[in-house]
Amino acid sequence: MKKDWLQIFTAVLALGILFCGTASAAPSIEEVSPSDSNVTGIVGDLKTFSIRTNESTTIDWSVDGSPVTETSYDSGTNTSALSHTVQTVPCNITATVHSTGGSRTWTVRNEAPKIISFEPLQSEISNDVGDSKSFNVTVDQPLILLGILTIM
């Protein structure tokens, strides 16, 4: 009787594998770009983010929590990409992989401006009391002035 039961169990198990196939693992993230989660940029920059998975799946993208649809997907490499023009800094770009709950978030932070030129060129400036003096600085990106500089 035990031998019959074992044969029946083995037959059912073999049929289950034959007709159902083998179970596969959930999709997982294999590669992200950029690899660093901290990205520098300025307003107006076009930044590209991508995520590659081990199998075909749906990937949702968001910018600061709001869904975006300007994405691309390459089914040959299972890679989803987002090209996004930075509108505010800092901002968070998130890719969420369906079926796993896995995700990747990049934070775009402001890139410090670089001084291209400045006037006057002298390192020491003298001025008579009550006279005004102009100082000019040119940088490589648009700036938002947050205050007024006063030198005494």
C-alpha positions as a printed NumPy array, in Angstrom:
array([[  0.   ,   0.   ,   0.   ],
       [  2.831,   2.415,   0.861],
       [  4.48 ,   1.65 ,  -2.47 ],
       [  1.259,   2.451,  -4.374],
       [  0.831,   5.724,  -2.504],
       [  4.45 ,   6.708,  -3.246],
       [  4.009,   5.93 ,  -6.947],
       [  0.828,   8.022,  -7.123],
       [  2.525,  10.946,  -5.321],
       [  5.532,  10.762,  -7.667],
       [  3.248,  10.689, -10.731],
       [  1.243,  13.714,  -9.536],
       [  4.449,  15.627,  -8.77 ],
       [  5.879,  14.822, -12.212],
       [  2.661,  15.927, -13.943],
       [  2.612,  19.145, -11.925],
       [  6.146,  20.011, -13.022],
       [  5.423,  18.977, -16.608],
       [  2.289,  21.092, -17.005],
       [  3.054,  23.987, -14.674],
       [  6.747,  24.366, -15.363],
       [  9.186,  25.447, -12.743],
       [  8.665,  28.48 , -10.562],
       [ 10.739,  31.499, -11.484],
       [ 12.06 ,  34.151,  -9.161],
       [ 10.473,  37.585,  -9.105],
       [ 12.051,  40.278, -11.285],
       [ 15.083,  41.866,  -9.695],
       [ 17.241,  44.91 , -10.406],
       [ 20.534,  44.008, -12.073],
       [ 21.954,  47.411, -13.012],
       [ 21.173,  51.096, -12.526],
       [ 22.585,  54.209, -14.144],
       [ 23.908,  56.472, -12.821],
       [ 25.337,  54.083, -10.256],
       [ 25.632,  56.814,  -7.599],
       [ 22.296,  57.754,  -6.023],
       [ 23.461,  61.392,  -5.659],
       [ 23.521,  63.273,  -8.959],
       [ 24.587,  66.888,  -9.511],
       [ 22.845,  69.168, -11.941],
       [ 21.211,  72.517, -12.442],
       [ 17.774,  73.587, -13.571],
       [ 17.504,  72.989, -17.313],
       [ 19.906,  70.016, -17.443],
       [ 18.7  ,  66.908, -19.282],
       [ 19.475,  63.887, -17.086],
       [ 19.008,  60.241, -18.086],
       [ 18.326,  57.487, -15.551],
       [ 18.008,  53.788, -16.356],
       [ 17.3  ,  50.511, -14.635],
       [ 17.856,  46.984, -16.01 ],
       [ 16.082,  43.932, -14.608],
       [ 16.71 ,  40.206, -14.948],
       [ 13.401,  39.698, -16.804],
       [ 10.677,  41.668, -18.519],
       [  8.546,  43.654, -16.076],
       [  6.783,  46.965, -15.632],
       [  8.756,  49.837, -14.116],
       [  7.014,  52.956, -12.84 ],
       [  8.901,  56.256, -12.745],
       [  8.205,  59.325, -10.621],
       [  9.742,  62.746, -10.018],
       [  9.238,  64.006,  -6.471],
       [  6.423,  61.47 ,  -6.037],
       [  4.498,  62.465,  -9.19 ],
       [  4.249,  59.776, -11.909],
       [  5.969,  60.497, -15.234],
       [  5.369,  58.837, -18.58 ],
       [  8.225,  60.151, -20.725],
       [ 10.033,  56.818, -20.397],
       [ 11.411,  54.238, -22.807],
       [ 11.704,  50.444, -22.529],
       [ 14.045,  48.112, -24.425],
       [ 12.589,  44.589, -24.255],
       [ 15.81 ,  43.102, -25.648],
       [ 17.789,  44.195, -22.59 ],
       [ 14.905,  44.624, -20.084],
       [ 16.021,  48.23 , -19.58 ],
       [ 13.742,  51.136, -18.763],
       [ 15.007,  54.714, -19.015],
       [ 13.821,  58.185, -18.117],
       [ 15.243,  61.325, -19.738],
       [ 14.151,  64.253, -17.612],
       [ 14.811,  67.978, -17.807],
       [ 15.56 ,  69.148, -14.264],
       [ 12.986,  71.734, -13.197],
       [ 13.823,  72.081,  -9.505],
       [ 16.752,  71.115,  -7.314],
       [ 16.893,  69.161,  -5.215],
       [ 14.531,  66.594,  -6.737],
       [ 14.07 ,  62.841,  -6.364],
       [ 13.782,  60.461,  -9.332],
       [ 12.387,  57.022,  -8.426],
       [ 12.047,  53.824, -10.486],
       [  9.822,  51.135,  -8.937],
       [  9.898,  47.552, -10.27 ],
       [  6.515,  45.783, -10.289],
       [  6.142,  42.36 ,  -8.667],
       [  9.054,  42.919,  -6.279],
       [  8.51 ,  46.212,  -4.523],
       [ 12.161,  46.941,  -5.354],
       [ 13.06 ,  50.483,  -6.28 ],
       [ 15.903,  52.909,  -6.84 ],
       [ 15.882,  56.611,  -5.988],
       [ 18.331,  59.213,  -7.254],
       [ 18.559,  62.686,  -5.718],
       [ 19.539,  65.518,  -8.053],
       [ 21.308,  68.246,  -6.116],
       [ 22.452,  71.661,  -7.247],
       [ 25.872,  71.843,  -8.813],
       [ 27.913,  74.688,  -7.404],
       [ 28.435,  77.45 ,  -9.971],
       [ 31.913,  77.992, -11.36 ],
       [ 33.279,  81.526, -11.657],
       [ 34.208,  82.31 , -15.245],
       [ 35.365,  85.901, -14.754],
       [ 35.315,  88.694, -12.198],
       [ 36.056,  92.425, -11.993],
       [ 37.989,  94.196, -10.659],
       [ 40.939,  91.843, -11.031],
       [ 42.914,  93.273,  -8.108],
       [ 42.881,  91.315,  -4.859],
       [ 42.931,  94.534,  -2.783],
       [ 40.549,  97.394,  -3.481],
       [ 40.454, 100.773,  -1.753],
       [ 37.623, 103.222,  -1.853],
       [ 36.91 , 106.624,  -0.341],
       [ 34.086, 106.889,   2.171],
       [ 30.82 , 107.552,   0.368],
       [ 32.105, 106.446,  -3.037],
       [ 30.608, 103.406,  -4.726],
       [ 32.448, 100.612,  -6.486],
       [ 31.099,  98.039,  -8.944],
       [ 31.995,  94.386,  -8.694],
       [ 31.042,  91.932, -11.444],
       [ 31.11 ,  88.154, -11.372],
       [ 30.179,  85.875, -14.264],
       [ 29.276,  82.249, -13.516],
       [ 28.53 ,  79.264, -15.734],
       [ 24.841,  78.912, -14.804],
       [ 21.778,  80.978, -13.981],
       [ 21.65 ,  82.072, -10.356],
       [ 18.779,  82.873,  -8.079],
       [ 19.755,  85.707,  -5.782],
       [ 18.671,  85.031,  -2.234],
       [ 19.873,  88.232,  -0.655],
       [ 21.991,  91.327,  -0.998],
       [ 25.654,  91.31 ,  -0.091],
       [ 26.825,  94.234,   2.015],
       [ 30.526,  94.755,   2.669],
       [ 31.64 ,  97.157,   5.345]])
